[in-house]
mmCIF file of C-alpha atoms and ligand atoms in Angstrom:
data_model
loop_
_atom_site.group_PDB
_atom_site.id
_atom_site.type_symbol
_atom_site.label_atom_id
_atom_site.label_comp_id
_atom_site.label_asym_id
_atom_site.label_seq_id
_atom_site.Cartn_x
_atom_site.Cartn_y
_atom_site.Cartn_z
ATOM 1 C CA MET A 18 -34.140 -36.764 20.633
ATOM 2 C CA MET A 19 -33.067 -36.862 24.270
ATOM 3 C CA LYS A 20 -35.924 -37.322 26.737
ATOM 4 C CA ILE A 21 -35.537 -35.537 30.069
ATOM 5 C CA ALA A 22 -37.683 -35.986 33.165
ATOM 6 C CA ILE A 23 -38.350 -32.948 35.327
ATOM 7 C CA MET A 24 -39.735 -33.919 38.666
ATOM 8 C CA GLY A 25 -40.811 -32.299 41.918
ATOM 9 C CA ALA A 26 -42.608 -33.692 44.945
ATOM 10 C CA MET A 27 -45.322 -31.068 45.467
ATOM 11 C CA ILE A 28 -47.380 -29.260 42.863
ATOM 12 C CA GLU A 29 -45.882 -26.001 44.156
ATOM 13 C CA GLU A 30 -42.417 -27.269 43.216
ATOM 14 C CA VAL A 31 -43.285 -27.733 39.531
ATOM 15 C CA GLU A 32 -45.884 -24.967 39.351
ATOM 16 C CA PRO A 33 -43.361 -22.434 37.993
ATOM 17 C CA PHE A 34 -43.357 -24.571 34.829
ATOM 18 C CA LEU A 35 -47.154 -24.467 34.632
ATOM 19 C CA ASN A 36 -49.929 -22.001 34.040
ATOM 20 C CA LEU A 37 -52.664 -23.468 36.166
ATOM 21 C CA GLY A 38 -55.811 -23.076 34.088
ATOM 22 C CA GLU A 39 -59.310 -23.663 35.347
ATOM 23 C CA HIS A 40 -59.503 -27.236 34.090
ATOM 24 C CA GLU A 41 -56.017 -28.335 33.215
ATOM 25 C CA PRO A 42 -52.521 -27.003 33.662
ATOM 26 C CA LEU A 43 -50.915 -25.471 30.586
ATOM 27 C CA LEU A 44 -47.185 -25.710 30.170
ATOM 28 C CA LYS A 45 -45.557 -22.304 30.359
ATOM 29 C CA TYR A 46 -42.250 -22.798 28.589
ATOM 30 C CA PHE A 47 -42.807 -26.037 26.751
ATOM 31 C CA LYS A 48 -44.669 -27.005 23.629
ATOM 32 C CA LYS A 49 -47.211 -29.334 25.074
ATOM 33 C CA HIS A 50 -48.388 -32.400 23.304
ATOM 34 C CA ASN A 51 -49.778 -34.860 25.809
ATOM 35 C CA ASP A 52 -51.012 -35.362 29.376
ATOM 36 C CA VAL A 53 -51.148 -38.846 30.862
ATOM 37 C CA ASN A 54 -52.639 -39.963 34.165
ATOM 38 C CA TYR A 55 -50.764 -42.970 35.478
ATOM 39 C CA GLY A 56 -50.553 -44.564 38.910
ATOM 40 C CA GLY A 57 -52.265 -41.634 40.595
ATOM 41 C CA ASN A 58 -50.061 -38.932 39.061
ATOM 42 C CA LEU A 59 -50.381 -36.585 36.098
ATOM 43 C CA TYR A 60 -47.486 -36.563 33.638
ATOM 44 C CA HIS A 61 -47.066 -33.820 31.039
ATOM 45 C CA GLU A 62 -45.198 -34.755 27.881
ATOM 46 C CA ALA A 63 -43.812 -31.810 25.960
ATOM 47 C CA LYS A 64 -41.050 -30.496 23.726
ATOM 48 C CA TYR A 65 -38.488 -27.810 24.514
ATOM 49 C CA LYS A 66 -35.726 -26.647 22.159
ATOM 50 C CA GLY A 67 -35.254 -30.053 20.589
ATOM 51 C CA LEU A 68 -35.614 -31.954 23.864
ATOM 52 C CA ASP A 69 -38.436 -34.299 24.798
ATOM 53 C CA ILE A 70 -39.707 -33.514 28.291
ATOM 54 C CA VAL A 71 -41.807 -35.409 30.793
ATOM 55 C CA LEU A 72 -42.804 -33.230 33.736
ATOM 56 C CA GLY A 73 -44.700 -34.062 36.905
ATOM 57 C CA TYR A 74 -44.818 -34.150 40.690
ATOM 58 C CA SER A 75 -44.837 -37.304 42.772
ATOM 59 C CA LYS A 76 -46.551 -36.257 46.024
ATOM 60 C CA ILE A 77 -44.460 -36.144 49.189
ATOM 61 C CA GLY A 78 -42.199 -38.912 50.447
ATOM 62 C CA LYS A 79 -39.791 -41.634 49.347
ATOM 63 C CA VAL A 80 -42.353 -44.187 48.127
ATOM 64 C CA ASN A 81 -44.204 -41.672 45.961
ATOM 65 C CA ALA A 82 -40.917 -40.304 44.638
ATOM 66 C CA ALA A 83 -39.625 -43.767 43.739
ATOM 67 C CA LEU A 84 -42.846 -44.587 41.869
ATOM 68 C CA THR A 85 -42.710 -41.362 39.867
ATOM 69 C CA ALA A 86 -39.014 -41.630 39.029
ATOM 70 C CA ALA A 87 -39.428 -45.258 37.925
ATOM 71 C CA THR A 88 -42.544 -44.370 35.901
ATOM 72 C CA MET A 89 -40.789 -41.478 34.152
ATOM 73 C CA ILE A 90 -37.972 -43.819 33.194
ATOM 74 C CA GLU A 91 -39.760 -47.093 32.445
ATOM 75 C CA LYS A 92 -43.088 -45.893 31.041
ATOM 76 C CA PHE A 93 -42.132 -42.533 29.536
ATOM 77 C CA GLY A 94 -38.593 -43.432 28.459
ATOM 78 C CA ALA A 95 -36.783 -40.620 30.291
ATOM 79 C CA GLU A 96 -33.024 -40.852 29.712
ATOM 80 C CA GLN A 97 -32.028 -38.256 32.328
ATOM 81 C CA LEU A 98 -33.839 -36.927 35.398
ATOM 82 C CA LEU A 99 -33.662 -33.475 36.973
ATOM 83 C CA PHE A 100 -35.318 -33.071 40.378
ATOM 84 C CA THR A 101 -36.368 -29.583 41.494
ATOM 85 C CA GLY A 102 -37.753 -28.505 44.844
ATOM 86 C CA VAL A 103 -37.146 -27.158 48.328
ATOM 87 C CA ALA A 104 -35.247 -28.421 51.368
ATOM 88 C CA GLY A 105 -34.535 -27.657 54.985
ATOM 89 C CA ALA A 106 -31.025 -26.316 55.639
ATOM 90 C CA VAL A 107 -28.751 -28.246 57.989
ATOM 91 C CA ASN A 108 -25.472 -26.515 57.130
ATOM 92 C CA PRO A 109 -25.690 -23.087 58.812
ATOM 93 C CA SER A 110 -24.094 -21.434 55.768
ATOM 94 C CA LEU A 111 -27.264 -22.226 53.769
ATOM 95 C CA LYS A 112 -29.885 -19.489 54.048
ATOM 96 C CA ILE A 113 -33.503 -19.420 52.899
ATOM 97 C CA GLY A 114 -33.572 -19.095 49.096
ATOM 98 C CA ASP A 115 -30.037 -20.518 48.619
ATOM 99 C CA LEU A 116 -29.526 -23.328 46.113
ATOM 100 C CA ILE A 117 -27.898 -26.656 46.865
ATOM 101 C CA ALA A 118 -27.113 -29.342 44.301
ATOM 102 C CA ALA A 119 -26.728 -32.786 45.816
ATOM 103 C CA THR A 120 -23.257 -34.288 45.380
ATOM 104 C CA GLN A 121 -24.332 -37.292 47.493
ATOM 105 C CA LEU A 122 -27.717 -38.468 48.770
ATOM 106 C CA CYS A 123 -28.563 -40.758 51.668
ATOM 107 C CA GLN A 124 -31.617 -42.031 53.554
ATOM 108 C CA HIS A 125 -31.450 -40.818 57.153
ATOM 109 C CA ASP A 126 -34.425 -42.943 58.263
ATOM 110 C CA LEU A 127 -33.173 -46.266 56.879
ATOM 111 C CA ASP A 128 -32.087 -48.177 59.960
ATOM 112 C CA ILE A 129 -30.992 -51.780 60.368
ATOM 113 C CA THR A 130 -28.285 -50.809 62.833
ATOM 114 C CA ALA A 131 -29.699 -53.574 65.072
ATOM 115 C CA PHE A 132 -27.818 -55.972 62.749
ATOM 116 C CA GLY A 133 -24.566 -54.038 63.017
ATOM 117 C CA HIS A 134 -24.917 -52.065 59.779
ATOM 118 C CA PRO A 135 -24.327 -48.320 59.560
ATOM 119 C CA HIS A 136 -27.266 -45.922 59.419
ATOM 120 C CA GLY A 137 -28.655 -45.567 55.893
ATOM 121 C CA TYR A 138 -27.297 -48.915 54.713
ATOM 122 C CA VAL A 139 -28.978 -52.131 53.611
ATOM 123 C CA PRO A 140 -27.158 -55.140 52.122
ATOM 124 C CA GLU A 141 -26.391 -54.733 48.401
ATOM 125 C CA GLY A 142 -27.099 -51.008 48.721
ATOM 126 C CA LYS A 143 -24.886 -48.071 49.620
ATOM 127 C CA VAL A 144 -25.198 -45.281 52.175
ATOM 128 C CA TYR A 145 -24.483 -42.519 49.628
ATOM 129 C CA VAL A 146 -25.648 -42.401 46.011
ATOM 130 C CA GLU A 147 -23.989 -39.901 43.668
ATOM 131 C CA PRO A 148 -25.630 -37.870 40.897
ATOM 132 C CA SER A 149 -24.275 -37.536 37.371
ATOM 133 C CA ARG A 150 -20.957 -35.667 37.241
ATOM 134 C CA GLU A 151 -21.883 -34.335 33.806
ATOM 135 C CA LEU A 152 -25.150 -32.820 35.108
ATOM 136 C CA LEU A 153 -23.268 -31.341 38.079
ATOM 137 C CA ARG A 154 -20.784 -29.856 35.608
ATOM 138 C CA ILE A 155 -23.635 -28.330 33.585
ATOM 139 C CA ALA A 156 -25.125 -26.920 36.803
ATOM 140 C CA LYS A 157 -21.801 -25.370 37.736
ATOM 141 C CA SER A 158 -21.419 -23.716 34.355
ATOM 142 C CA VAL A 159 -24.993 -22.309 34.566
ATOM 143 C CA ALA A 160 -24.189 -20.960 38.047
ATOM 144 C CA ASP A 161 -20.905 -19.427 36.844
ATOM 145 C CA GLU A 162 -22.487 -17.832 33.779
ATOM 146 C CA LYS A 163 -25.428 -16.384 35.674
ATOM 147 C CA GLU A 164 -23.372 -15.560 38.768
ATOM 148 C CA ILE A 165 -25.665 -17.620 40.948
ATOM 149 C CA ALA A 166 -24.223 -19.013 44.177
ATOM 150 C CA LEU A 167 -24.686 -22.764 43.928
ATOM 151 C CA LYS A 168 -23.469 -24.959 46.749
ATOM 152 C CA GLY A 169 -22.829 -28.669 46.489
ATOM 153 C CA GLY A 170 -23.369 -31.001 49.406
ATOM 154 C CA VAL A 171 -24.897 -34.025 51.052
ATOM 155 C CA ILE A 172 -28.683 -34.204 50.951
ATOM 156 C CA ALA A 173 -30.277 -36.514 53.517
ATOM 157 C CA THR A 174 -33.740 -37.845 52.732
ATOM 158 C CA GLY A 175 -36.359 -39.356 55.019
ATOM 159 C CA ASP A 176 -40.099 -39.709 55.447
ATOM 160 C CA GLN A 177 -40.155 -37.026 58.133
ATOM 161 C CA PHE A 178 -40.574 -33.263 58.023
ATOM 162 C CA ILE A 179 -37.807 -32.142 60.379
ATOM 163 C CA ALA A 180 -38.735 -29.291 62.709
ATOM 164 C CA ASP A 181 -36.571 -30.327 65.623
ATOM 165 C CA PRO A 182 -33.042 -29.101 66.438
ATOM 166 C CA GLU A 183 -32.055 -32.432 68.019
ATOM 167 C CA ARG A 184 -33.079 -34.600 65.078
ATOM 168 C CA LYS A 185 -31.496 -32.070 62.724
ATOM 169 C CA LYS A 186 -28.209 -32.249 64.658
ATOM 170 C CA TRP A 187 -28.312 -36.041 64.640
ATOM 171 C CA ILE A 188 -28.751 -36.133 60.833
ATOM 172 C CA GLU A 189 -25.948 -33.603 60.429
ATOM 173 C CA THR A 190 -23.465 -35.545 62.543
ATOM 174 C CA THR A 191 -24.466 -39.022 61.378
ATOM 175 C CA PHE A 192 -24.446 -38.286 57.624
ATOM 176 C CA ASP A 193 -22.436 -35.050 57.335
ATOM 177 C CA ALA A 194 -25.620 -33.665 55.778
ATOM 178 C CA ASP A 195 -25.994 -30.143 54.420
ATOM 179 C CA ALA A 196 -29.738 -30.217 53.719
ATOM 180 C CA ILE A 197 -32.732 -32.452 54.375
ATOM 181 C CA GLU A 198 -35.798 -33.263 52.354
ATOM 182 C CA MET A 199 -38.147 -36.173 51.711
ATOM 183 C CA GLU A 200 -37.554 -37.515 48.172
ATOM 184 C CA GLY A 201 -34.053 -36.997 46.761
ATOM 185 C CA ALA A 202 -32.373 -40.217 47.871
ATOM 186 C CA ALA A 203 -35.350 -42.298 46.712
ATOM 187 C CA VAL A 204 -35.036 -40.802 43.227
ATOM 188 C CA ALA A 205 -31.266 -41.298 43.425
ATOM 189 C CA VAL A 206 -31.552 -45.012 44.236
ATOM 190 C CA VAL A 207 -34.040 -45.599 41.395
ATOM 191 C CA CYS A 208 -31.946 -43.710 38.825
ATOM 192 C CA ASP A 209 -28.697 -45.308 40.006
ATOM 193 C CA GLN A 210 -30.141 -48.801 39.747
ATOM 194 C CA LEU A 211 -31.625 -48.101 36.304
ATOM 195 C CA ASN A 212 -28.456 -46.350 35.059
ATOM 196 C CA ILE A 213 -30.170 -43.024 34.436
ATOM 197 C CA PRO A 214 -28.061 -39.876 34.959
ATOM 198 C CA PHE A 215 -29.821 -37.699 37.524
ATOM 199 C CA PHE A 216 -29.469 -34.410 39.344
ATOM 200 C CA VAL A 217 -31.186 -33.147 42.518
ATOM 201 C CA LEU A 218 -31.510 -29.406 43.084
ATOM 202 C CA ARG A 219 -33.118 -27.824 46.140
ATOM 203 C CA ALA A 220 -33.663 -24.241 47.226
ATOM 204 C CA ILE A 221 -33.791 -23.741 50.976
ATOM 205 C CA SER A 222 -37.271 -23.095 52.406
ATOM 206 C CA ASP A 223 -36.506 -23.387 56.153
ATOM 207 C CA THR A 224 -33.807 -24.375 58.617
ATOM 208 C CA ALA A 225 -35.477 -27.512 60.018
ATOM 209 C CA ASP A 226 -35.754 -25.958 63.491
ATOM 210 C CA THR A 227 -38.792 -25.273 65.627
ATOM 211 C CA ASP A 228 -40.072 -22.576 63.240
ATOM 212 C CA ALA A 229 -39.615 -24.786 60.151
ATOM 213 C CA THR A 230 -43.314 -25.276 59.418
ATOM 214 C CA PHE A 231 -43.914 -21.536 59.500
ATOM 215 C CA ASP A 232 -40.947 -20.780 57.220
ATOM 216 C CA PHE A 233 -41.828 -23.645 54.884
ATOM 217 C CA ASP A 234 -45.326 -22.264 54.275
ATOM 218 C CA GLU A 235 -43.911 -18.774 53.845
ATOM 219 C CA PHE A 236 -41.067 -19.599 51.452
ATOM 220 C CA LEU A 237 -42.236 -22.711 49.561
ATOM 221 C CA LYS A 238 -43.435 -20.716 46.581
ATOM 222 C CA HIS A 239 -40.451 -18.411 46.243
ATOM 223 C CA SER A 240 -37.832 -21.131 46.794
ATOM 224 C CA SER A 241 -39.634 -23.399 44.290
ATOM 225 C CA GLN A 242 -39.347 -20.586 41.757
ATOM 226 C CA VAL A 243 -35.608 -20.210 42.440
ATOM 227 C CA SER A 244 -35.000 -23.927 41.909
ATOM 228 C CA SER A 245 -37.220 -24.204 38.805
ATOM 229 C CA SER A 246 -35.586 -21.223 37.103
ATOM 230 C CA PHE A 247 -32.204 -22.820 37.572
ATOM 231 C CA VAL A 248 -33.403 -26.130 36.130
ATOM 232 C CA LEU A 249 -34.837 -24.292 33.123
ATOM 233 C CA ALA A 250 -31.425 -22.682 32.547
ATOM 234 C CA MET A 251 -29.857 -26.147 32.717
ATOM 235 C CA LEU A 252 -32.311 -27.351 30.060
ATOM 236 C CA ASP A 253 -31.209 -24.462 27.834
ATOM 237 C CA LYS A 254 -27.623 -25.585 28.217
ATOM 238 C CA ILE A 255 -28.447 -29.245 27.620
ATOM 239 C CA ALA A 256 -30.452 -28.274 24.510
ATOM 240 C CA ASP A 257 -27.537 -26.157 23.209
ATOM 241 C CA GLY A 258 -25.110 -29.012 23.777
ATOM 242 C CA GLN A 259 -27.368 -31.385 21.890
ATOM 243 C CA ASP A 260 -27.233 -29.224 18.737
ATOM 244 C CA GLN A 261 -23.435 -29.256 18.576
HETATM 245 N N1 ADE B 302 -38.387 -29.992 52.921
HETATM 246 C C1 ADE B 302 -38.273 -28.678 53.168
HETATM 247 N N2 ADE B 302 -38.016 -28.461 54.468
HETATM 248 C C2 ADE B 302 -37.960 -29.673 55.055
HETATM 249 C C3 ADE B 302 -37.744 -30.112 56.388
HETATM 250 N N3 ADE B 302 -37.536 -29.248 57.374
HETATM 251 N N4 ADE B 302 -37.768 -31.455 56.626
HETATM 252 C C4 ADE B 302 -37.976 -32.316 55.628
HETATM 253 N N5 ADE B 302 -38.204 -31.963 54.368
HETATM 254 C C5 ADE B 302 -38.190 -30.646 54.071
#
């Protein structure tokens, strides 16, 4: 049975999958069989339509995201990873609530340009990491079937909440970025290095300008729901494909 990791950064981003009970979260869509606390995070193991699932959130930022992605793969045996969450829009065509699937991910705050390297690059690494084409294909077919507008684009990741037009512009011009967030590229590097097909989906919560913190608080919940619903539809498709 295929084991799939579903990961967010904040509890709000995976909450649509959970019924938060008084003492422990119950899984809404999945047949739950185990909860494991490991390395400061709670992982839910479950079953869904013939798929094994491990679900959890990492806490914010690249280090936390890398730990969770690696744990889901190495400790829980995840064979594919789907990331769900929210992002700040950089491309002006992306509005609050819109979905973007990463076609490339980069780290905008990785900087050894002092040694003549490009932004986002370290030796033996690459500036852009690419998600699984097969998972992108599945996402596209879900979007087509459900008539959901799904954009593809460059997601730039860094350990900074961007609420500054100048920094936003710099990330846009330096990396040709469409959206910014704080975990995607970390997950991408881990999965790429460990040969695990992965997919990063984000629904826009803000436009990374001066009012970004206000919008983020306002739209986090709704945009998280938009992204989670789409990931659930992808799981349905993956589960169907597995039966054939
Ligand atoms: N996630 C959602 N909005 C963001 C922003 N403006 N900066 C960084 N990460 C985000």
